[in-house]
Every structure is written in structure tokens, then in C-alpha cells.
Amino acid sequence: MVVLISGTGSNMAALVDAAQDPGYGVEIVAVGSDRRSARGLELAERAGVPTFVVPFRDYSDRAEWDAAMADRISEYDPDLVVSAGFMRILGPAVLGRHTAVNIHPALLPSFPGAHAVRDALAHGVRITGTTIHFLDEGVDSGPIIDQVAVPVEDGDDESSLHERIKGVERRMLVDTVGRLAREGWTVDGRHVRFGRTEHSVTDATDTKEQR
Ligand code: GRF
């Protein structure tokens, strides 16, 4: 798998840790970013994982950047791309070639976008959480694979709530990505099931076309 990050990379680090165990069934072949300053890159390098950066501002438009990102990812020939705290929208060049999942700090379809935790707090919800979903070309709109709820506590601010969500999402991400790798998956419209009935990690392109 190739993991994409833009910042701290704590979710990526949890995957890198889990992948140390051969029984987990995942090899992280590279960690990529849109930002040279992403703190997680150093962490990945220290763990011996190759890294690459495709800075958004080096390209004249989104399509060019997306094409460059698709080429860099393809060099590693991953079965799956995991967007874990990656703050850019992947476009048709990447998504046409690769199956990708994303982790989002809210219970989709509530609170899509870059400020999910802030938006959930502002709305006054008592329960929020995290979602892992396949990526399509919309914003946080692809088929949902799993979700875990996190209660909002009195006195929570954006940072305290996000930290609690991140604790939960690291476990969900490790669990879900491992199952996708070991068991394969089937996507039927908006419904995702684990299991290799029709598709598996080794025919990720077919899976993508089914979607
Ligand atoms: C996570 O909450 C993820 O859901 C969101 O960005 C955050 C990334 O955190 N998309 P980290 O970089 O993995 O620590």
C-alpha cells in the first residue's frame, strides 16, 4: 500500500507499526505527501519506508498535480492507496489508476470537508466519530467501509475532541485496512462487504471499475 499524508501522520504511523507483523498482511511500499514539511515523512523515513513529495504549488493546475501524483504512486505499483490525513482532493488521474480509501473525522455523510470536527462541535451534535470510505471524485462521498462513534463531552473544544477521535480512528484504520488486504472486498453501489466473492486486492482495478 501507499499511504498519503499532509501533516502529523499518526494514522500512517499506526499502519507502519501494524505492518511490522507479517501476519497483518500489509506492506507499506511508500508514504507520499503534498507537503515537504509534513512531519510524518520523517517518521516514515526513520521506519525505513520510502517517501515522496508532490508539492501542489509546483504545478500550474490541479490536473497537472493530479497526473504527477498518479505517476509517483504508480512507481510503487500499490494494490491500495490509503489517504490518512491527506488534505488534498485526489482527481481522475489518481483515482482512474488506483483504488483508494480515506479516513475522515466525522460520521459521514454528516460534516464532510476539511473542518469536520469544528463543524460537528458548532452544530452541537452529542455523537460524532470517524469514517473510513472508498474515495470517489466527490468530497468525502464514496462508499462507506466502517464507522465508529465518539461521544462529544461537555467542555470539548476542537483539539480535545479531535484527539479522542484520532485515538479511535487509528484502531479502526489498522483493523479495516488489514481486513481489506487479507479478505478482499466487494462494492455493490454504496454497500461495501469484506470478502473475495468477486473482487480482491489483486484485482483492484476491476474493483474500481465496479464502483
Ligand atoms: C485525522 O483525524 C484524519 O481523519 C483527518 O486528518 C487527521 C490526520 O491525523 N483526515 P494524522 O496526521 O494521522 O495524525
XYZ file of N, CA and C and ligand atoms in Angstrom:
647
model
N 0.826 -1.189 0.000
C 0.000 0.000 0.000
C 0.867 1.249 0.000
N 0.366 2.299 -0.618
C 0.979 3.619 -0.500
C 0.081 4.424 0.438
N 0.666 5.071 1.437
C -0.089 5.898 2.375
C 0.210 7.364 2.075
N -0.834 8.185 1.974
C -0.668 9.618 1.700
C -0.994 10.424 2.950
N -0.117 11.384 3.259
C -0.295 12.221 4.451
C -0.028 13.690 4.099
N -0.530 14.593 4.960
C -0.184 16.014 4.798
C 0.431 16.604 6.055
N 0.342 15.887 7.196
C 0.772 16.510 8.444
C 1.458 15.532 9.379
N 0.883 15.419 10.581
C 1.499 14.645 11.667
C 1.741 13.187 11.299
N 0.779 12.571 10.669
C 0.949 11.185 10.236
C 0.782 10.155 11.340
N -0.031 10.456 12.361
C -0.179 9.455 13.427
C -0.960 8.233 12.937
N -1.893 8.432 12.030
C -2.610 7.277 11.468
C -1.662 6.437 10.609
N -0.849 7.100 9.799
C 0.143 6.395 8.986
C 1.108 5.606 9.882
N 1.537 6.238 10.991
C 2.480 5.572 11.898
C 1.855 4.308 12.486
N 0.560 4.364 12.783
C -0.117 3.178 13.326
C -0.117 2.056 12.282
N -0.288 2.419 11.004
C -0.253 1.401 9.942
C 1.153 0.831 9.777
N 2.154 1.718 9.826
C 3.542 1.257 9.687
C 3.880 0.290 10.826
N 3.443 0.611 12.039
C 3.672 -0.282 13.188
C 3.016 -1.634 12.962
N 1.740 -1.591 12.563
C 0.990 -2.845 12.379
C 1.643 -3.708 11.306
N 2.184 -3.052 10.262
C 2.754 -3.790 9.133
C 4.075 -4.476 9.485
N 4.623 -4.170 10.671
C 5.838 -4.884 11.108
C 5.546 -6.368 11.300
N 4.287 -6.677 11.602
C 3.891 -8.066 11.836
C 3.497 -8.704 10.500
N 4.247 -9.718 10.042
C 3.933 -10.320 8.743
C 2.496 -10.857 8.686
N 1.962 -11.266 9.824
C 0.597 -11.792 9.863
C -0.460 -10.741 9.565
N -0.072 -9.478 9.663
C -1.027 -8.395 9.372
C -1.379 -8.376 7.883
N -0.435 -8.780 7.041
C -0.740 -8.952 5.616
C -0.611 -7.712 4.762
N 0.043 -6.675 5.296
C 0.169 -5.418 4.548
C 1.635 -5.025 4.449
N 2.039 -4.597 3.261
C 3.362 -3.989 3.123
C 3.158 -2.529 2.719
N 3.743 -1.628 3.490
C 3.678 -0.204 3.130
C 4.867 0.051 2.208
N 4.593 0.247 0.918
C 5.705 0.378 -0.033
C 6.222 1.812 -0.114
N 5.383 2.788 0.251
C 5.840 4.185 0.268
C 4.838 5.046 1.018
N 5.350 6.187 1.513
C 4.491 7.220 2.105
C 4.681 8.474 1.258
N 3.582 9.035 0.759
C 3.656 10.215 -0.092
C 2.958 11.396 0.543
N 3.353 12.607 0.094
C 2.753 13.812 0.660
C 2.678 14.912 -0.390
N 1.815 15.887 -0.137
C 1.772 17.098 -0.958
C 2.616 18.195 -0.314
N 3.181 17.921 0.887
C 3.921 18.954 1.627
C 5.266 18.433 2.088
N 6.321 19.158 1.720
C 7.660 18.765 2.184
C 7.748 18.816 3.702
N 6.946 19.706 4.307
C 7.038 19.908 5.754
C 6.190 18.912 6.554
N 5.535 17.986 5.898
C 4.681 17.047 6.647
C 5.532 16.280 7.663
N 5.157 16.399 8.937
C 6.006 15.820 9.985
C 6.112 14.301 9.881
N 5.063 13.689 9.385
C 5.044 12.229 9.279
C 6.090 11.664 8.337
N 6.606 12.493 7.414
C 7.577 11.974 6.442
C 8.839 11.484 7.146
N 9.270 12.264 8.141
C 10.481 11.918 8.880
C 10.281 10.604 9.633
N 9.102 10.501 10.191
C 8.741 9.294 10.934
C 8.792 8.056 10.032
N 8.256 8.209 8.811
C 8.260 7.090 7.862
C 9.687 6.735 7.480
N 10.503 7.779 7.222
C 11.895 7.524 6.836
C 12.631 6.790 7.947
N 12.382 7.203 9.189
C 13.046 6.529 10.319
C 12.636 5.063 10.404
N 11.415 4.773 9.947
C 10.946 3.381 9.976
C 11.411 2.616 8.730
N 12.190 3.294 7.858
C 12.730 2.610 6.674
C 11.753 2.540 5.507
N 10.702 3.368 5.530
C 9.721 3.360 4.436
C 10.092 4.470 3.443
N 10.182 4.159 2.129
C 10.481 5.199 1.141
C 9.408 6.295 1.152
N 9.819 7.533 0.903
C 8.856 8.639 0.886
C 8.983 9.424 -0.420
N 7.924 10.120 -0.789
C 7.984 11.039 -1.922
C 7.062 12.223 -1.656
N 7.369 13.350 -2.306
C 6.565 14.564 -2.129
C 6.207 15.103 -3.509
N 4.944 15.431 -3.703
C 4.491 16.080 -4.939
C 3.806 17.383 -4.509
N 4.596 18.486 -4.379
C 4.038 19.736 -3.840
C 3.028 20.350 -4.812
N 1.889 20.702 -4.297
C 0.801 21.243 -5.115
C 1.260 22.493 -5.872
N 2.036 23.335 -5.174
C 2.392 24.629 -5.797
C 3.439 24.496 -6.905
N 4.013 23.331 -7.097
C 4.952 23.132 -8.204
C 4.246 22.922 -9.548
N 2.928 22.858 -9.532
C 2.180 22.562 -10.769
C 1.230 23.705 -11.071
N 0.954 23.894 -12.390
C 0.165 25.080 -12.744
C -1.316 24.892 -12.449
N -1.790 23.657 -12.426
C -3.200 23.465 -12.046
C -3.397 22.093 -11.402
N -4.608 21.896 -10.939
C -4.940 20.678 -10.187
C -4.745 19.422 -11.043
N -5.093 19.520 -12.339
C -4.999 18.343 -13.212
C -3.535 17.911 -13.378
N -2.649 18.902 -13.516
C -1.220 18.572 -13.664
C -0.668 17.935 -12.399
N -1.073 18.509 -11.268
C -0.620 17.953 -9.988
C -1.137 16.527 -9.806
N -2.390 16.329 -10.156
C -3.016 15.013 -10.012
C -2.292 13.977 -10.893
N -1.932 14.394 -12.118
C -1.229 13.487 -13.032
C 0.152 13.133 -12.470
N 0.830 14.126 -11.905
C 2.157 13.872 -11.322
C 2.037 12.939 -10.121
N 1.016 13.170 -9.314
C 0.788 12.319 -8.145
C 0.506 10.883 -8.600
N -0.311 10.741 -9.648
C -0.646 9.399 -10.152
C 0.630 8.681 -10.612
N 1.519 9.414 -11.300
C 2.768 8.796 -11.774
C 3.645 8.357 -10.608
N 3.769 9.219 -9.599
C 4.627 8.849 -8.460
C 4.072 7.636 -7.725
N 2.759 7.641 -7.524
C 2.147 6.494 -6.830
C 2.362 5.226 -7.647
N 2.178 5.331 -8.963
C 2.272 4.142 -9.819
C 3.660 3.520 -9.800
N 4.683 4.333 -9.537
C 6.048 3.771 -9.464
C 6.128 2.649 -8.433
N 5.267 2.715 -7.423
C 5.316 1.708 -6.353
C 4.311 0.582 -6.586
N 3.491 0.729 -7.616
C 2.525 -0.298 -8.011
C 1.702 -0.843 -6.831
N 1.074 0.034 -6.066
C 0.347 -0.459 -4.890
C -0.998 -1.094 -5.271
N -1.461 -2.018 -4.434
C -2.813 -2.572 -4.591
C -3.857 -1.609 -4.035
N -3.431 -0.779 -3.083
C -4.370 0.145 -2.446
C -3.625 1.412 -2.029
N -4.299 2.561 -2.174
C -3.772 3.830 -1.679
C -4.598 4.207 -0.453
N -3.916 4.577 0.633
C -4.620 4.958 1.859
C -4.361 6.436 2.113
N -5.423 7.241 2.031
C -5.320 8.660 2.337
C -5.605 8.817 3.826
N -4.553 9.120 4.606
C -4.685 9.152 6.069
C -4.212 10.521 6.551
N -5.147 11.484 6.556
C -4.746 12.839 6.910
C -4.114 13.534 5.719
N -4.565 13.184 4.513
C -4.085 13.822 3.290
C -5.113 14.888 2.927
N -4.663 16.162 2.877
C -5.623 17.268 2.839
C -5.917 17.795 1.432
N -5.617 16.998 0.400
C -5.943 17.400 -0.978
C -6.929 16.414 -1.571
N -7.714 16.909 -2.520
C -8.661 16.032 -3.199
C -7.954 15.350 -4.362
N -7.954 14.029 -4.344
C -7.343 13.280 -5.448
C -8.298 13.299 -6.633
N -7.729 13.467 -7.841
C -8.571 13.620 -9.027
C -8.589 12.376 -9.897
N -9.117 12.527 -11.125
C -9.321 11.379 -12.008
C -8.041 10.641 -12.397
N -6.897 11.332 -12.446
C -5.666 10.628 -12.830
C -5.315 9.588 -11.770
N -5.344 9.978 -10.498
C -5.029 9.032 -9.427
C -6.148 7.995 -9.307
N -7.380 8.464 -9.250
C -8.480 7.531 -8.956
C -8.799 6.620 -10.142
N -8.409 7.035 -11.346
C -8.603 6.168 -12.513
C -7.641 4.989 -12.511
N -6.513 5.153 -11.828
C -5.494 4.099 -11.835
C -5.440 3.316 -10.538
N -5.926 3.938 -9.441
C -5.732 3.307 -8.136
C -7.019 3.293 -7.333
N -7.208 2.209 -6.590
C -8.281 2.176 -5.601
C -7.742 2.834 -4.337
N -8.540 3.741 -3.768
C -8.058 4.483 -2.599
C -9.128 4.542 -1.524
N -8.674 4.497 -0.272
C -9.572 4.712 0.864
C -9.124 5.958 1.610
N -10.068 6.546 2.327
C -9.797 7.775 3.079
C -10.378 7.635 4.479
N -9.714 8.252 5.446
C -10.264 8.282 6.799
C -10.679 9.713 7.100
N -11.884 9.858 7.673
C -12.466 11.187 7.864
C -12.974 11.304 9.307
N -12.670 12.421 9.996
C -13.017 12.512 11.419
C -14.452 12.980 11.691
N -15.424 12.299 11.095
C -16.851 12.548 11.391
C -17.637 11.359 10.870
N -18.888 11.272 11.303
C -19.750 10.195 10.809
C -20.392 10.669 9.517
N -19.761 10.348 8.389
C -20.315 10.754 7.086
C -21.675 10.085 6.885
N -22.632 10.696 6.177
C -22.442 11.891 5.355
C -22.528 13.208 6.123
N -22.577 13.179 7.467
C -22.523 14.454 8.195
C -21.102 15.012 8.173
N -20.987 16.283 8.036
C -19.741 17.033 8.189
C -18.592 16.588 7.291
N -18.820 16.565 5.967
C -17.697 16.358 5.043
C -16.805 17.606 5.034
N -15.651 17.514 4.396
C -14.797 18.689 4.219
C -13.674 18.763 5.226
N -12.920 19.843 5.142
C -11.651 19.966 5.868
C -11.810 20.329 7.347
N -13.029 20.724 7.765
C -13.186 21.169 9.163
C -14.250 20.357 9.883
N -14.195 19.038 9.699
C -15.268 18.171 10.185
C -15.471 18.272 11.701
N -14.383 18.317 12.453
C -14.505 18.311 13.918
C -15.101 19.642 14.383
N -14.579 20.734 13.828
C -15.087 22.072 14.153
C -16.575 22.181 13.792
N -16.932 21.682 12.612
C -18.321 21.784 12.144
C -19.263 20.963 13.030
N -18.812 19.771 13.451
C -19.661 18.929 14.307
C -19.889 19.615 15.652
N -18.813 20.187 16.219
C -18.942 20.902 17.502
C -19.889 22.094 17.361
N -19.712 22.858 16.290
C -20.525 24.056 16.085
C -22.002 23.688 15.933
N -22.261 22.508 15.372
C -23.647 22.082 15.160
C -24.290 21.579 16.445
N -23.452 21.294 17.449
C -23.988 20.851 18.733
C -24.332 19.375 18.797
N -23.750 18.549 17.915
C -24.068 17.110 17.979
C -23.519 16.524 19.278
N -24.174 15.511 19.795
C -23.713 14.837 21.006
C -22.846 13.634 20.667
N -23.013 13.113 19.449
C -22.199 11.981 18.998
C -21.620 12.305 17.630
N -20.304 12.163 17.518
C -19.668 12.249 16.206
C -18.821 10.996 16.049
N -17.708 11.040 15.319
C -16.925 9.818 15.180
C -16.003 9.860 14.004
N -15.785 8.707 13.412
C -14.862 8.606 12.288
C -15.386 7.606 11.271
N -15.021 7.850 10.012
C -15.496 7.030 8.890
C -14.314 6.650 8.019
N -14.255 5.394 7.594
C -13.316 5.020 6.524
C -14.150 4.642 5.311
N -13.778 5.232 4.166
C -14.602 5.030 2.967
C -13.718 4.947 1.730
N -14.241 4.332 0.673
C -13.542 4.367 -0.612
C -13.637 5.774 -1.155
N -12.606 6.184 -1.881
C -12.617 7.524 -2.473
C -13.291 7.496 -3.825
N -14.157 8.477 -4.051
C -14.603 8.756 -5.409
C -14.234 10.208 -5.673
N -14.749 10.782 -6.762
C -14.257 12.128 -7.089
C -14.958 13.237 -6.317
N -15.903 12.883 -5.462
C -16.549 13.900 -4.636
C -15.745 14.156 -3.368
N -16.279 15.014 -2.508
C -15.612 15.319 -1.235
C -16.188 14.413 -0.150
N -15.400 13.446 0.290
C -15.794 12.528 1.364
C -17.119 11.822 1.063
N -17.313 11.466 -0.210
C -18.638 10.978 -0.616
C -18.671 9.506 -1.043
N -17.536 8.801 -1.040
C -17.516 7.431 -1.573
C -18.130 6.418 -0.623
N -18.297 5.161 -1.083
C -18.936 4.117 -0.281
C -18.233 3.895 1.066
N -19.046 3.807 2.110
C -18.535 3.704 3.487
C -18.154 2.265 3.805
N -16.953 2.091 4.373
C -16.480 0.749 4.750
C -16.756 0.490 6.229
N -16.454 1.469 7.088
C -16.716 1.290 8.524
C -16.815 2.660 9.194
N -17.474 2.669 10.340
C -17.610 3.901 11.131
C -17.567 3.538 12.608
N -17.019 4.429 13.420
C -17.060 4.261 14.874
C -17.511 5.589 15.480
N -18.442 5.499 16.440
C -18.984 6.701 17.079
C -18.093 7.162 18.229
N -18.031 8.459 18.434
C -17.305 9.057 19.566
C -18.223 10.104 20.194
N -18.568 9.958 21.486
C -19.432 10.954 22.124
C -18.703 12.291 22.302
N -19.455 13.378 22.150
C -18.912 14.714 22.444
C -19.111 14.954 23.943
N -18.041 15.400 24.619
C -18.160 15.652 26.065
C -18.346 17.135 26.320
N -19.070 17.453 27.423
C -19.222 18.861 27.799
C -17.818 19.446 27.961
N -17.608 20.611 27.444
C -16.297 21.260 27.595
C -15.320 20.888 26.501
N -15.690 19.980 25.592
C -14.787 19.661 24.484
C -14.521 20.895 23.639
N -13.278 21.062 23.197
C -13.004 22.012 22.120
C -12.512 21.208 20.921
N -12.214 21.886 19.830
C -11.868 21.165 18.598
C -10.682 20.231 18.832
N -9.698 20.728 19.596
C -8.499 19.930 19.754
C -8.733 18.702 20.653
N -9.455 18.855 21.765
C -9.677 17.700 22.649
C -10.535 16.647 21.950
N -11.557 17.114 21.223
C -12.433 16.163 20.535
C -11.664 15.448 19.413
N -10.851 16.214 18.670
C -10.117 15.597 17.555
C -9.123 14.559 18.074
N -8.462 14.866 19.188
C -7.506 13.884 19.743
C -8.217 12.592 20.117
N -9.425 12.713 20.737
C -10.164 11.492 21.096
C -10.584 10.726 19.845
N -11.014 11.462 18.815
C -11.401 10.803 17.565
C -10.186 10.095 16.951
N -9.034 10.760 16.981
C -7.844 10.163 16.369
C -7.429 8.865 17.060
N -7.618 8.807 18.374
C -7.329 7.547 19.092
C -8.188 6.416 18.549
N -9.465 6.723 18.321
C -10.400 5.717 17.822
C -10.107 5.395 16.356
N -9.782 6.414 15.579
C -9.618 6.158 14.144
C -8.344 5.369 13.834
N -7.319 5.519 14.669
C -6.108 4.713 14.422
C -6.436 3.219 14.531
N -7.233 2.867 15.548
C -7.589 1.446 15.703
C -8.469 0.986 14.544
N -9.452 1.831 14.173
C -10.353 1.453 13.082
C -9.581 1.322 11.765
N -8.670 2.259 11.511
C -7.903 2.239 10.263
C -7.061 0.964 10.163
N -6.345 0.652 11.260
C -5.493 -0.539 11.259
C -6.351 -1.781 11.042
N -7.460 -1.862 11.745
C -8.328 -3.025 11.626
C -8.898 -3.148 10.208
N -9.421 -2.049 9.670
C -10.108 -2.101 8.374
C -9.139 -2.351 7.229
N -8.005 -1.654 7.231
C -7.038 -1.818 6.147
C -6.491 -3.255 6.152
N -6.250 -3.799 7.341
C -5.780 -5.187 7.442
C -6.819 -6.147 6.867
N -8.075 -5.914 7.189
C -9.124 -6.801 6.656
C -9.248 -6.666 5.142
N -9.154 -5.458 4.619
C -9.221 -5.283 3.159
C -8.106 -6.089 2.493
N -6.907 -6.020 3.083
C -5.757 -6.714 2.495
C -5.920 -8.229 2.590
N -6.351 -8.701 3.741
C -6.386 -10.153 3.951
C -7.619 -10.797 3.335
N -8.746 -10.071 3.358
C -10.013 -10.697 2.951
C -10.504 -10.236 1.585
N -9.975 -9.090 1.068
C -10.543 -8.512 -0.145
C -11.859 -7.812 0.182
N -12.524 -7.333 -0.855
C -13.769 -6.597 -0.616
C -14.663 -6.655 -1.846
N -15.923 -6.337 -1.616
C -16.895 -6.241 -2.699
C -17.653 -4.927 -2.528
N -17.766 -4.168 -3.609
C -18.541 -2.930 -3.551
C -19.754 -3.097 -4.461
N -20.946 -2.927 -3.864
C -22.179 -3.052 -4.626
C -22.944 -1.738 -4.431
N -22.806 -0.825 -5.390
C -23.393 0.510 -5.208
C -22.717 1.194 -4.044
N -23.509 1.540 -3.026
C -22.927 2.194 -1.852
C -22.550 1.197 -0.767
N -22.752 -0.089 -1.036
C -22.573 -1.083 0.025
C -21.260 -1.834 -0.141
N -20.494 -1.852 0.952
C -19.180 -2.492 0.930
C -19.220 -3.705 1.852
N -18.702 -4.825 1.356
C -18.570 -6.032 2.178
C -17.140 -6.511 2.099
N -16.655 -7.092 3.202
C -15.363 -7.771 3.148
C -15.589 -9.120 2.491
N -14.566 -9.622 1.816
C -14.671 -10.961 1.219
C -14.366 -10.918 -0.251
N -13.807 -12.040 -0.728
C -13.303 -12.083 -2.094
C -14.293 -12.696 -3.056
N -15.579 -12.497 -2.852
C -16.526 -13.159 -3.739
C -16.308 -12.755 -5.196
N -16.190 -11.449 -5.418
C -15.998 -11.026 -6.817
C -14.656 -10.337 -7.024
N -14.184 -9.622 -6.001
C -13.003 -8.786 -6.197
C -12.056 -8.998 -5.037
N -10.817 -8.647 -5.267
C -9.847 -8.752 -4.189
C -8.787 -7.702 -4.413
N -7.874 -7.627 -3.461
C -6.782 -6.668 -3.565
C -6.000 -6.870 -4.858
N -5.915 -8.116 -5.321
C -5.115 -8.374 -6.515
C -5.830 -7.975 -7.802
N -7.132 -7.653 -7.713
C -7.773 -7.124 -8.924
C -8.444 -5.794 -8.589
N -7.597 -4.943 -7.980
C -8.101 -3.642 -7.518
C -8.691 -2.819 -8.645
N -8.166 -2.959 -9.866
C -8.679 -2.159 -10.980
C -10.103 -2.555 -11.301
N -10.358 -3.879 -11.278
C -11.732 -4.337 -11.526
C -12.663 -3.801 -10.453
N -12.176 -3.841 -9.210
C -12.996 -3.356 -8.108
C -13.357 -1.895 -8.358
N -12.339 -1.143 -8.794
C -12.542 0.267 -9.057
C -13.605 0.447 -10.152
N -13.480 -0.378 -11.210
C -14.432 -0.218 -12.305
C -15.852 -0.548 -11.859
N -15.965 -1.522 -10.971
C -17.287 -1.871 -10.451
C -17.933 -0.668 -9.760
N -17.100 0.113 -9.096
C -17.661 1.228 -8.372
C -18.188 2.244 -9.363
C -7.256 12.518 11.061
O -8.196 12.927 12.021
C -7.942 12.169 9.756
O -9.209 11.618 9.929
C -8.067 13.519 9.106
O -6.849 14.157 9.414
C -6.349 13.666 10.661
C -4.932 13.216 10.402
O -4.204 12.989 11.566
N -8.359 13.383 7.701
P -2.751 12.341 11.489
O -1.922 13.171 10.511
O -2.889 10.921 11.026
O -2.200 12.422 12.880
